Amino acid sequence: MNKVNQVKEQIHRLKEQINHHNYRYHVLDSPEISDAEYDQLVCELKQLEEEYPYFLTPDSPTQRVGAAPVEAFGVVEHPYPLLSLGNAFSEKELANWYTRTLRMLDDEQVDLVCEHKIDGLAVALIYVDGKLVTGATRGDGFRGENITQNLRTIRSVPLSVSRDAPARFEVRGEVFLPVAGFHRLNQERAREGQPTFANPRNAAAGSVRQLNPRITARRPLDIYIYMLGYAEGKAVPDTHWDRLEYLKSLGFKVNPHNARFKSIKEVEDYYQRWINNRESLPYEADGVVVKVNSVTRQEQLGSVGHEPRWAIAYKFPAVEATTRLKEIAISVGRTGTLNPYAILEPVKVGGVTIKQAALHNEDDVRRKDIREGDWVTVRRAGEVIPEVVGPIVSKRIGKEKEYNLLEKIFDKKKGRPACPVCGAEVIRPEGEAMYYCINTACPAQVQHGIELFVARGVMDIRGIGESLSSTLLNEGFIHDVADLYSLKEKRDALMQLEKMGEKSVDNLLAAIEVSKNRSLARLILALGIRHVGGEMAQLLASEFEDLDDLKNSSSERLLEIEGVGPKIAESITKFFAQPENLKIMEKLRTAGVWPKRTPTEAAELPLAGMEFVITGRLEAFSREVAQERVKGLGGTAKDNVTRNTNYLVVGEDPGGGKLSRAGALGTRQLTEEEFLALLEEKRRQ
Ligand code: IVH
């Protein structure tokens, strides 16, 4: 085949692929590839079409915004098409966009607005004489689906607005399912034996595009309005920012994290800040949308195809990809849990190649019906270990193997399932989803225990990584965490180890010595008691004098502590009932690792001692989430204003009682904005 025919063939193939994925994404709400991979295909096609323009046809998927609407809903024509956005994947691409924009405007600077690009579903809402009359999906940009009845069920969509509003206007926004609601929905579906959604976006789209609005109504959907489409019969502000403020005043929900900037440097900072913090958001965001603020300037810039020149999506590094799952293997965790994990065909996610991913537990694998040989979606978000989201069932060829843990660890010689590391017996406690190796001396358990003990934020002993801890264990230098403190007696022998010169041994011993002074909270955390994480360790350290005091406390006393439930109390009691653990404690005491509660212990967290009460609706998150944030920073959240209340956070439609009581007591009041700023400031401390 000659070159031109080859290109033609390639374009044809790409078009077919993209059309197929468009259909899966927009119509079936069940994609087979990640957004990043989809973008990649479109990018390839665009490049070819640019290079060989005579192959560019009007029906090319690069020439339209989404998929055609589903007939069953009825069609809504968009008088002004709903545009899509061009992407920038690097600082350089963003800078290029900005330079081009300035050049076209023949200017040196232009004001910009940054918003989160929420991963949901674009909708248009039309209001006539103050009433919501039509709600539609984007569809192909020109014609969308009429989903008015469904959108009416979303509580943050105003059904009517002030009569002062323009006689007829359209707003556009993103409907989404908060991450917490998404997990709840999937759990519920799994319990009912229904297929789960791959991500919040699919769940939101699947919920909104329901022929039965009652189903939509049961889903905890939310919306952020991100622009005014058009307005008739009344003048509206002439910048994007002021329009959003105006829409807010009409009762629309606008993202409080939106920000206005005067330079591209500030945009870059905003983007970096949110890359690092995006996990803390209640919704999924896949980038930052950067928009030219002045509407006149926007009109001057216009659009190319279906992408405006006045806005761009600055994408966060991808978090999802698809690949083949080669095998399900089993590792032994710190508490003896047998954890299935996936061995993958290596795949790049956000610039990092991943070969393994977590599968959580037995039930999870079964529930998601993940099989060996399956094509799967994997996800790597923030610092978390990559996880397998679920299989792509449509790609099965029939050769995939269902997974069974007991079969995998069955030891033929012993005639029973056995721990894959030490061969000990395996049990599954009633009501639990995990199997456990019963041997607390199992090398895998001990090694993970050491890794936790030395970790940053715990006893913080630099210089002991995975490989040294396993050497120390295997060579018999240590048998448990407390033995670390007697390593100084083995200085000479340590120097004989591979890669351990005099200097690194001395550094290590010094680091171990320094760690003796860590706080009680850190030591409690370092013990690795099940269900006792960082926050719980802090709480316990503020209640108990030292490890003896904690050890001797009865379940009753533990349960009296606010925040300690039966599960945690039982786990603590069990921990101190085990002779091996008591032996470790004694060794620690002898070594001088015996911190006492310090008066500052409770005050280690930035909001310690601060009591908050929240009244009214908050825009950024639900009251429960707000309370969690406060607690996460060491503060307390109460329901009623008392003398002890430090701050009353006042949301929309606040309760009159709390307000007047706070007024009478002179309690400091915070607007939502001030509250968010305070959290942000404290979080940085
Ligand atoms: S502005 C012309 N702002 O991203 C401007 N879009 O690829 C078009 N999206 O269809 C949209 N958050 O579904 C805009 N703050 C935001 C957004 C946002 C999410 C989605 C929207 C749109 C797609 C563009």
XYZ file of C-alpha atoms and ligand atoms in Angstrom:
709
model
C 0.000 0.000 0.000
C 1.360 3.447 -0.782
C 1.765 6.085 1.906
C -1.394 8.020 1.052
C -3.538 4.919 1.128
C -1.967 3.943 4.391
C -2.917 7.291 5.906
C -6.422 6.971 4.537
C -6.719 3.547 6.076
C -5.367 4.825 9.391
C -7.830 7.731 9.433
C -10.655 5.361 8.705
C -9.624 3.087 11.563
C -9.265 5.971 13.988
C -12.705 7.306 13.038
C -14.279 3.935 13.624
C -12.561 3.577 16.962
C -13.527 7.059 18.100
C -17.130 6.621 16.991
C -17.310 3.380 18.890
C -15.925 4.974 22.063
C -18.180 8.001 21.642
C -21.158 5.719 21.592
C -19.995 3.795 24.659
C -19.326 7.030 26.528
C -22.251 9.238 25.569
C -25.032 6.807 24.854
C -24.287 3.768 26.977
C -22.495 5.674 29.781
C -20.097 2.749 29.875
C -16.696 3.602 28.417
C -14.092 0.991 27.564
C -11.087 3.275 27.648
C -9.965 6.119 29.876
C -10.509 9.768 28.960
C -6.775 10.163 28.464
C -6.680 7.329 25.960
C -9.688 8.773 24.173
C -8.011 12.191 24.007
C -4.977 10.459 22.550
C -7.016 8.901 19.715
C -8.683 12.211 18.884
C -5.322 13.924 18.993
C -3.880 11.419 16.500
C -6.813 11.855 14.147
C -6.647 15.637 14.359
C -2.966 15.607 13.497
C -3.509 13.399 10.471
C -6.407 15.531 9.291
C -4.292 18.633 9.637
C -1.496 17.076 7.655
C -3.817 15.627 5.010
C -6.762 18.077 4.921
C -8.356 16.423 1.868
C -9.253 13.474 4.089
C -11.136 15.704 6.501
C -14.874 15.009 6.117
C -17.813 16.742 7.809
C -18.796 13.523 9.541
C -15.383 13.115 11.175
C -15.678 12.736 14.940
C -13.285 15.671 15.302
C -16.015 17.865 13.831
C -18.592 17.423 16.483
C -18.943 17.758 20.169
C -20.502 14.578 21.439
C -22.881 11.858 20.341
C -26.319 12.375 18.854
C -29.154 12.565 21.375
C -31.226 9.528 22.256
C -34.627 9.931 20.569
C -36.652 8.670 23.509
C -36.033 11.855 25.485
C -37.209 14.321 22.890
C -34.838 16.804 21.333
C -33.910 20.324 22.421
C -32.280 22.577 19.842
C -29.544 24.763 21.283
C -29.832 28.203 19.650
C -26.223 28.855 20.649
C -24.277 25.618 20.426
C -22.795 24.180 23.590
C -19.116 24.261 22.892
C -16.444 21.887 23.957
C -12.961 22.871 25.146
C -9.462 22.543 23.787
C -6.946 20.954 26.124
C -3.560 21.927 27.496
C -1.543 19.127 29.043
C 1.531 21.071 30.149
C 2.657 24.440 31.439
C 4.101 25.102 28.012
C 0.840 24.384 26.200
C -0.975 26.696 28.590
C 1.619 29.420 28.033
C 1.252 29.002 24.262
C -2.495 29.415 24.515
C -2.067 32.587 26.533
C 0.505 34.050 24.133
C -1.758 33.298 21.176
C -4.701 34.885 22.979
C -2.770 38.074 23.725
C -1.523 38.226 20.148
C -5.043 37.958 18.754
C -6.280 40.617 21.130
C -3.259 42.746 20.456
C -2.853 43.306 24.167
C -0.291 42.726 26.898
C -2.504 41.346 29.574
C -5.980 39.948 29.988
C -7.936 39.031 33.118
C -8.606 35.324 33.547
C -11.022 33.229 35.552
C -10.100 29.738 36.760
C -12.632 27.054 37.596
C -12.424 23.380 38.381
C -13.255 21.201 35.419
C -15.727 18.935 37.108
C -16.099 15.505 35.624
C -19.838 15.251 35.200
C -22.407 15.989 32.570
C -22.927 19.346 30.819
C -26.476 20.670 30.880
C -28.315 23.777 29.753
C -31.201 25.191 31.797
C -33.652 27.617 30.227
C -35.730 29.985 32.363
C -38.701 31.928 31.043
C -40.414 34.545 33.208
C -38.487 33.284 36.199
C -39.466 29.639 35.767
C -37.369 26.668 34.741
C -38.956 25.486 31.500
C -36.344 23.297 29.837
C -33.307 21.352 30.860
C -31.181 19.590 28.267
C -27.998 17.639 27.797
C -25.319 18.873 25.453
C -25.926 16.090 22.955
C -23.901 16.874 19.860
C -23.648 20.533 20.801
C -26.512 21.618 18.554
C -29.220 19.259 19.677
C -29.477 17.754 23.132
C -31.880 15.521 25.023
C -34.790 16.946 26.914
C -34.223 15.861 30.515
C -36.195 18.624 32.225
C -38.103 16.286 34.520
C -34.917 14.680 35.705
C -33.099 17.940 36.302
C -36.037 19.230 38.314
C -35.283 16.535 40.879
C -31.848 18.014 41.656
C -32.285 20.135 44.699
C -29.632 22.677 43.797
C -31.381 23.453 40.490
C -33.683 26.417 41.204
C -37.154 25.771 39.814
C -37.859 29.469 39.815
C -35.819 32.609 40.227
C -36.560 36.233 41.057
C -38.920 38.044 38.700
C -36.162 40.620 38.223
C -34.211 38.077 36.223
C -34.090 38.437 32.416
C -37.361 37.396 30.743
C -35.630 34.516 29.029
C -32.174 33.198 29.725
C -30.070 30.080 29.651
C -27.440 28.960 32.133
C -24.977 26.137 31.626
C -23.399 23.962 34.210
C -22.096 20.603 35.208
C -24.255 18.014 36.926
C -22.220 15.681 39.075
C -22.429 13.038 41.747
C -20.277 13.827 44.779
C -17.672 11.117 45.367
C -19.240 10.049 48.662
C -22.649 9.670 47.016
C -21.046 7.711 44.215
C -19.535 5.184 46.616
C -22.811 4.847 48.475
C -24.668 4.291 45.216
C -22.210 1.642 44.058
C -22.376 -0.186 47.371
C -26.135 -0.209 47.147
C -26.071 -1.454 43.577
C -23.581 -4.170 44.452
C -25.825 -5.324 47.293
C -28.731 -5.489 44.882
C -26.615 -7.388 42.375
C -26.675 -4.571 39.811
C -23.585 -3.587 37.826
C -21.577 -0.802 39.495
C -20.547 2.441 37.771
C -16.905 2.830 36.777
C -16.635 6.417 38.030
C -18.731 9.335 39.332
C -19.094 10.806 35.860
C -20.719 7.693 34.446
C -22.877 7.445 37.516
C -24.019 11.060 37.118
C -24.690 10.635 33.413
C -26.487 7.359 34.005
C -28.600 8.981 36.698
C -29.609 12.042 34.714
C -30.304 10.211 31.497
C -32.991 8.062 33.045
C -36.336 7.673 31.407
C -37.803 7.424 34.884
C -37.224 10.656 36.849
C -37.970 8.858 40.120
C -34.687 7.029 39.756
C -32.886 10.316 39.178
C -34.533 11.754 42.268
C -33.021 9.051 44.452
C -29.481 9.874 43.413
C -27.630 12.576 45.387
C -26.882 14.713 42.311
C -25.606 18.245 42.490
C -24.821 21.028 40.011
C -22.426 23.928 39.578
C -23.380 26.586 37.075
C -20.325 27.644 35.089
C -21.663 30.172 32.614
C -24.525 32.262 31.366
C -25.549 30.996 27.915
C -27.688 33.905 26.782
C -30.102 36.423 28.279
C -32.952 38.376 26.698
C -34.968 41.305 27.967
C -32.462 42.666 30.425
C -28.872 43.851 30.491
C -26.454 41.512 32.232
C -22.904 42.190 33.506
C -20.204 42.176 30.874
C -17.582 39.977 32.484
C -17.751 36.252 33.078
C -16.932 36.704 36.774
C -19.630 39.312 37.378
C -22.119 37.159 35.511
C -21.367 34.255 37.821
C -21.811 36.592 40.806
C -25.085 37.735 39.304
C -26.246 34.138 38.776
C -25.291 33.410 42.372
C -27.514 36.276 43.491
C -30.362 34.730 41.491
C -29.988 31.534 43.498
C -27.767 29.414 41.273
C -25.041 27.300 42.756
C -21.618 28.517 41.686
C -18.373 26.828 42.678
C -16.805 28.709 45.617
C -13.332 27.668 44.464
C -13.548 29.787 41.305
C -10.867 32.455 41.226
C -9.948 35.561 39.199
C -6.371 36.286 38.163
C -4.327 38.857 36.324
C -1.426 36.712 35.155
C -0.730 33.271 33.778
C 1.696 32.678 36.659
C -1.198 32.875 39.122
C -3.152 30.439 36.949
C -0.242 28.013 37.109
C -0.130 28.343 40.925
C -3.858 27.712 41.168
C -3.489 24.627 38.981
C -0.577 23.264 41.048
C -2.437 23.910 44.267
C -5.408 21.900 43.070
C -3.355 19.058 41.636
C -2.151 18.554 45.172
C -5.510 19.069 46.818
C -7.925 17.565 44.381
C -8.411 14.472 46.503
C -9.888 16.650 49.237
C -12.661 17.885 46.955
C -16.077 16.305 47.315
C -16.264 15.869 43.522
C -13.983 14.582 40.772
C -12.161 17.287 38.873
C -9.989 16.432 35.887
C -8.452 19.838 35.317
C -8.811 23.587 35.530
C -10.846 25.565 32.989
C -9.175 28.890 32.233
C -11.473 31.537 30.720
C -10.969 35.061 29.456
C -12.999 37.216 31.819
C -14.243 39.986 29.547
C -17.195 38.908 27.405
C -16.307 41.487 24.737
C -12.861 39.936 24.575
C -14.434 36.480 24.346
C -16.497 37.583 21.365
C -13.440 39.092 19.727
C -11.647 35.775 20.061
C -14.524 33.628 18.814
C -14.108 29.925 18.238
C -12.560 27.416 15.851
C -14.800 24.452 15.099
C -16.494 23.608 18.343
C -13.731 24.932 20.592
C -13.766 28.516 21.857
C -10.454 30.347 21.641
C -11.267 32.211 24.845
C -11.130 29.207 27.129
C -8.999 26.130 27.596
C -9.056 23.042 29.783
C -5.721 22.682 31.578
C -5.904 18.988 32.369
C -4.596 17.341 35.522
C -2.324 14.357 34.945
C -4.484 11.359 34.050
C -5.531 9.053 36.838
C -7.064 6.228 34.801
C -5.959 3.831 32.100
C -6.971 0.445 30.781
C -4.812 -2.617 30.583
C -4.887 -6.381 30.832
C -4.854 -8.087 34.204
C -2.425 -10.958 33.903
C -2.818 -12.602 37.263
C -4.279 -12.158 40.707
C -1.592 -12.713 43.343
C -1.786 -12.620 47.134
C 0.275 -10.680 49.649
C 0.197 -10.756 53.442
C -0.457 -7.434 55.166
C 0.683 -6.057 58.517
C -2.238 -7.483 60.414
C -2.056 -10.822 58.618
C -4.713 -10.043 56.056
C -4.379 -11.921 52.790
C -4.697 -9.227 50.168
C -5.381 -10.109 46.577
C -3.614 -7.750 44.168
C -3.465 -7.512 40.425
C -0.410 -8.128 38.294
C -0.906 -6.009 35.203
C 0.405 -5.634 31.712
C 2.514 -2.485 32.424
C 0.626 0.702 31.589
C 1.358 4.403 31.966
C -0.958 6.440 34.152
C -0.159 10.135 34.454
C 3.452 9.564 33.453
C 4.107 6.680 35.852
C 4.259 3.072 34.700
C 2.240 0.750 36.887
C 2.536 -3.014 36.976
C 0.489 -3.843 40.040
C -2.721 -2.594 41.542
C -4.732 -3.171 44.697
C -7.880 -5.270 44.681
C -8.944 -4.632 48.296
C -10.494 -7.904 49.346
C -12.068 -11.154 48.392
C -15.641 -9.862 48.332
C -14.629 -6.874 46.294
C -13.036 -9.060 43.613
C -16.126 -11.252 43.529
C -18.529 -8.342 43.556
C -16.775 -6.608 40.697
C -16.328 -9.991 39.043
C -12.720 -9.337 38.147
C -11.178 -12.301 36.335
C -7.652 -13.216 35.417
C -7.104 -12.236 31.794
C -9.692 -9.426 31.933
C -9.213 -5.979 30.458
C -9.570 -3.646 33.418
C -9.679 0.038 34.246
C -6.961 1.038 36.690
C -6.823 4.233 38.635
C -4.004 6.063 40.349
C -5.193 9.046 42.319
C -2.887 11.217 44.398
C -0.511 9.260 46.532
C -2.753 6.252 46.857
C -1.682 2.876 45.552
C -3.179 2.220 42.116
C -6.398 0.247 42.244
C -8.412 -1.820 39.823
C -11.730 -0.069 39.279
C -13.428 -2.874 37.421
C -13.417 -5.157 34.400
C -14.450 -4.147 30.898
C -16.916 -6.921 30.393
C -17.521 -6.170 26.722
C -13.891 -7.046 25.970
C -14.096 -10.586 27.317
C -13.263 -13.395 24.953
C -14.344 -16.255 27.178
C -10.896 -17.355 28.281
C -10.837 -15.276 31.457
C -10.507 -17.196 34.695
C -12.704 -16.576 37.708
C -10.771 -16.000 40.866
C -10.920 -18.086 44.022
C -8.574 -17.269 46.895
C -8.854 -20.551 48.761
C -8.059 -22.473 45.626
C -5.023 -20.299 45.012
C -3.524 -20.790 48.453
C -4.444 -24.447 48.756
C -1.408 -26.383 49.931
C -1.623 -29.900 48.524
C 0.881 -31.357 50.994
C -0.919 -29.927 53.983
C -4.307 -30.658 52.495
C -5.588 -27.194 53.483
C -5.301 -23.532 52.496
C -2.061 -22.034 53.836
C -0.490 -18.577 54.238
C 1.544 -18.061 51.055
C 4.429 -16.629 53.102
C 4.748 -18.823 56.211
C 2.405 -21.720 55.534
C 0.390 -21.161 58.726
C -3.324 -21.717 58.941
C -5.716 -19.212 57.408
C -9.015 -18.101 58.939
C -11.868 -15.816 58.025
C -13.450 -14.247 61.116
C -17.209 -14.191 61.036
C -18.665 -11.117 59.414
C -15.338 -10.029 57.914
C -14.442 -9.753 54.260
C -10.804 -10.786 54.724
C -8.888 -13.977 55.336
C -6.060 -13.838 57.860
C -2.818 -15.682 58.459
C -3.044 -16.615 62.147
C 0.712 -16.521 62.783
C 1.664 -13.125 64.316
C 5.331 -14.048 63.810
C 4.746 -14.472 60.044
C 7.745 -12.738 58.430
C 5.488 -10.737 56.134
C 3.523 -9.359 59.075
C 6.630 -8.512 61.059
C 8.233 -6.783 58.111
C 5.186 -4.606 57.433
C 5.089 -3.850 61.159
C 8.653 -2.566 60.972
C 7.885 -0.526 57.887
C 5.053 1.175 59.760
C 7.177 1.711 62.878
C 9.983 3.513 61.038
C 7.735 5.452 58.640
C 7.719 9.202 58.333
C 5.158 10.712 60.684
C 5.437 7.625 62.913
C 8.790 6.944 64.669
C 10.470 8.502 61.674
C 13.672 6.458 61.478
C 15.379 7.448 58.237
C 17.526 4.932 56.443
C 15.436 1.821 56.924
C 13.609 1.001 53.743
C 11.912 -2.119 52.524
C 15.136 -3.858 51.579
C 17.089 -3.122 54.779
C 14.179 -4.128 57.010
C 13.915 -7.441 55.224
C 17.695 -7.982 55.479
C 17.665 -7.188 59.203
C 14.881 -9.696 59.722
C 16.257 -12.414 57.500
C 19.772 -12.147 58.920
C 18.403 -12.393 62.440
C 19.440 -8.898 63.582
C 15.931 -8.179 64.739
C 12.787 -10.159 65.431
C 10.406 -7.352 66.231
C 10.275 -3.556 66.245
C 11.739 -3.221 69.747
C 14.921 -4.986 68.647
C 15.784 -1.908 66.590
C 16.906 -0.296 69.851
C 19.462 -2.996 70.574
C 21.059 -2.750 67.134
C 23.778 -0.495 68.559
C 25.284 -3.533 70.253
C 25.724 -5.094 66.826
C 27.503 -2.184 65.166
C 30.408 -4.272 63.849
C 28.222 -7.000 62.439
C 26.019 -4.402 60.743
C 29.033 -3.014 58.935
C 29.575 -6.397 57.347
C 26.228 -6.132 55.566
C 26.169 -5.305 51.895
C 25.938 -1.579 51.128
C 26.422 -0.682 54.806
C 29.590 1.351 55.368
C 30.651 2.773 58.728
C 28.999 6.062 57.983
C 25.604 4.675 57.028
C 25.583 2.377 60.055
C 26.354 5.305 62.359
C 23.716 7.445 60.715
C 21.193 4.684 61.131
C 22.063 4.145 64.796
C 21.838 7.877 65.417
C 18.416 8.023 63.752
C 17.231 5.144 65.935
C 18.535 6.896 69.040
C 16.744 10.145 68.187
C 13.474 8.286 67.645
C 13.381 7.421 71.353
C 12.027 10.908 71.981
C 8.964 10.655 69.759
C 5.619 11.542 71.271
C 3.219 9.107 72.882
C 0.800 9.545 69.976
C 3.434 8.439 67.500
C 4.403 5.434 69.589
C 0.773 4.339 69.874
C 0.441 4.645 66.114
C 3.741 2.779 65.626
C 2.469 -0.261 67.520
C 0.157 -0.993 64.621
C -2.982 -1.720 66.617
C -5.758 -2.555 64.184
C -8.127 0.317 63.441
C -5.879 2.803 65.270
C -4.734 5.356 62.711
C -3.074 8.734 63.188
C -6.090 10.609 64.457
C -7.110 7.884 66.878
C -3.544 7.663 68.183
C -3.650 11.410 68.875
C -6.913 11.035 70.695
C -5.658 8.145 72.831
C -2.431 9.995 73.604
C -4.390 12.913 74.954
C -6.412 10.622 77.238
C -3.749 8.307 78.639
C -0.651 8.890 80.688
C 1.567 6.354 78.891
C 1.400 2.862 77.327
C 0.815 1.255 80.745
C -2.160 3.464 81.331
C -3.568 2.556 77.926
C -2.848 -1.137 78.465
C -4.611 -1.164 81.842
C -7.699 0.702 80.698
C -10.913 -1.265 80.660
C -13.187 -1.410 77.629
C -15.639 0.720 79.578
C -13.109 3.470 80.037
C -12.139 3.305 76.382
C -15.750 3.486 75.274
C -16.294 6.611 77.341
C -13.930 8.497 75.070
C -15.818 10.359 72.381
C -14.742 8.895 69.067
C -13.859 5.420 70.349
C -16.415 2.824 69.266
C -16.726 -0.867 70.178
C -14.613 -1.999 67.215
C -11.650 0.109 68.267
C -12.042 -0.643 71.967
C -12.070 -4.355 71.251
C -9.039 -4.117 69.024
C -7.046 -2.230 71.693
C -8.005 -4.706 74.413
C -7.078 -7.617 72.189
C -3.749 -6.071 71.322
C -2.690 -5.744 74.947
C -3.924 -9.229 75.770
C -1.325 -10.800 73.500
C 1.848 -11.897 75.317
C 4.074 -11.108 72.289
C 2.888 -7.511 72.323
C 3.526 -7.171 76.046
C 7.031 -8.493 75.498
C 7.645 -5.816 72.870
C 6.329 -3.187 75.286
C 8.735 -4.301 77.996
C 11.656 -4.202 75.595
C 10.684 -0.676 74.576
C 10.492 0.388 78.239
C 13.946 -1.065 78.971
C 15.366 0.681 75.917
C 14.006 3.976 77.230
C 11.334 4.352 74.576
C 8.635 5.322 77.013
C 7.077 8.684 76.250
C 4.621 10.215 78.674
C 1.671 12.300 77.665
C 2.812 15.873 77.256
C 0.541 18.821 77.852
C 0.944 19.726 74.199
C -0.070 16.258 73.014
C -3.674 17.184 72.467
C -2.632 20.507 71.073
C -0.504 19.038 68.282
C -3.236 19.521 65.696
C -3.901 23.060 64.462
C -7.560 23.289 65.528
C -7.083 21.540 68.862
C -9.322 22.970 71.547
C -11.507 24.808 69.039
C -15.204 24.102 69.032
C -17.307 24.757 65.932
C -21.024 24.827 65.278
C -22.308 24.952 61.724
C -25.710 26.298 60.805
C -27.415 26.497 57.422
C -26.422 25.057 54.079
C -22.834 25.308 52.872
C -21.985 25.514 49.208
C -18.643 23.760 49.197
C -19.666 20.648 51.028
C -22.311 19.070 53.205
C -22.422 19.804 56.905
C -21.163 16.301 57.691
C -18.114 16.774 55.504
C -17.476 20.206 57.041
C -17.618 18.641 60.513
C -15.208 15.922 59.412
C -12.779 18.564 58.185
C -12.896 20.322 61.537
C -12.313 17.079 63.395
C -9.542 16.082 61.029
C -7.671 19.187 62.120
C -8.166 18.382 65.805
C -11.194 20.592 66.453
C -14.610 19.527 67.671
C -17.935 20.053 65.929
C -21.091 20.372 67.998
C -24.745 20.821 67.189
C -25.562 23.557 69.655
C -24.045 26.894 70.493
C -22.782 27.041 74.073
C -20.302 29.131 76.016
C -17.612 26.768 74.796
C -18.318 27.413 71.130
C -15.466 29.295 69.499
C -16.962 29.724 66.047
C -20.415 29.642 64.511
C -20.190 28.982 60.775
C -23.176 30.562 59.063
C -24.321 29.024 55.765
C -27.420 29.726 53.724
C -30.792 29.744 55.535
C -29.207 29.527 58.994
C -31.189 28.425 62.028
C -32.504 31.460 63.898
C -31.998 29.887 67.334
C -28.290 29.326 66.866
C -27.770 32.794 65.447
C -29.502 34.567 68.290
C -27.782 32.440 70.910
C -24.409 33.169 69.309
C -25.373 36.833 69.266
C -26.233 36.765 72.950
C -23.018 34.961 73.894
C -20.865 37.048 71.586
C -19.678 33.947 69.699
C -17.486 34.716 66.727
C -19.374 34.132 63.451
C -17.784 33.037 60.176
C -19.164 33.188 56.668
C -18.558 30.081 54.557
C -15.771 31.887 52.752
C -14.030 32.787 56.014
C -14.503 29.254 57.260
C -12.905 27.767 54.111
C -10.027 30.225 54.380
C -9.507 29.269 58.033
C -9.473 25.550 57.208
C -7.028 26.133 54.384
C -4.760 28.229 56.590
C -4.799 25.693 59.423
C -4.271 22.822 57.053
C -1.045 24.426 55.868
C 0.291 24.807 59.411
S -16.971 25.899 30.117
C -17.079 27.230 26.086
N -16.481 25.353 32.646
O -16.101 20.415 30.210
C -16.934 26.721 27.419
N -16.899 23.538 31.177
O -14.941 19.971 27.342
C -17.445 25.365 27.558
N -16.876 21.352 32.259
O -18.899 20.313 28.162
C -17.570 24.844 28.864
N -16.453 22.070 34.282
O -19.156 19.553 30.545
C -16.763 24.845 31.427
N -16.072 25.030 34.898
C -16.346 24.526 33.696
C -16.501 23.139 33.478
C -16.772 22.683 32.186
C -16.680 21.004 33.531
C -17.124 20.398 31.162
C -18.384 20.695 30.431
C -17.987 20.874 29.004
C -16.673 20.207 28.956
C -15.800 20.853 27.911
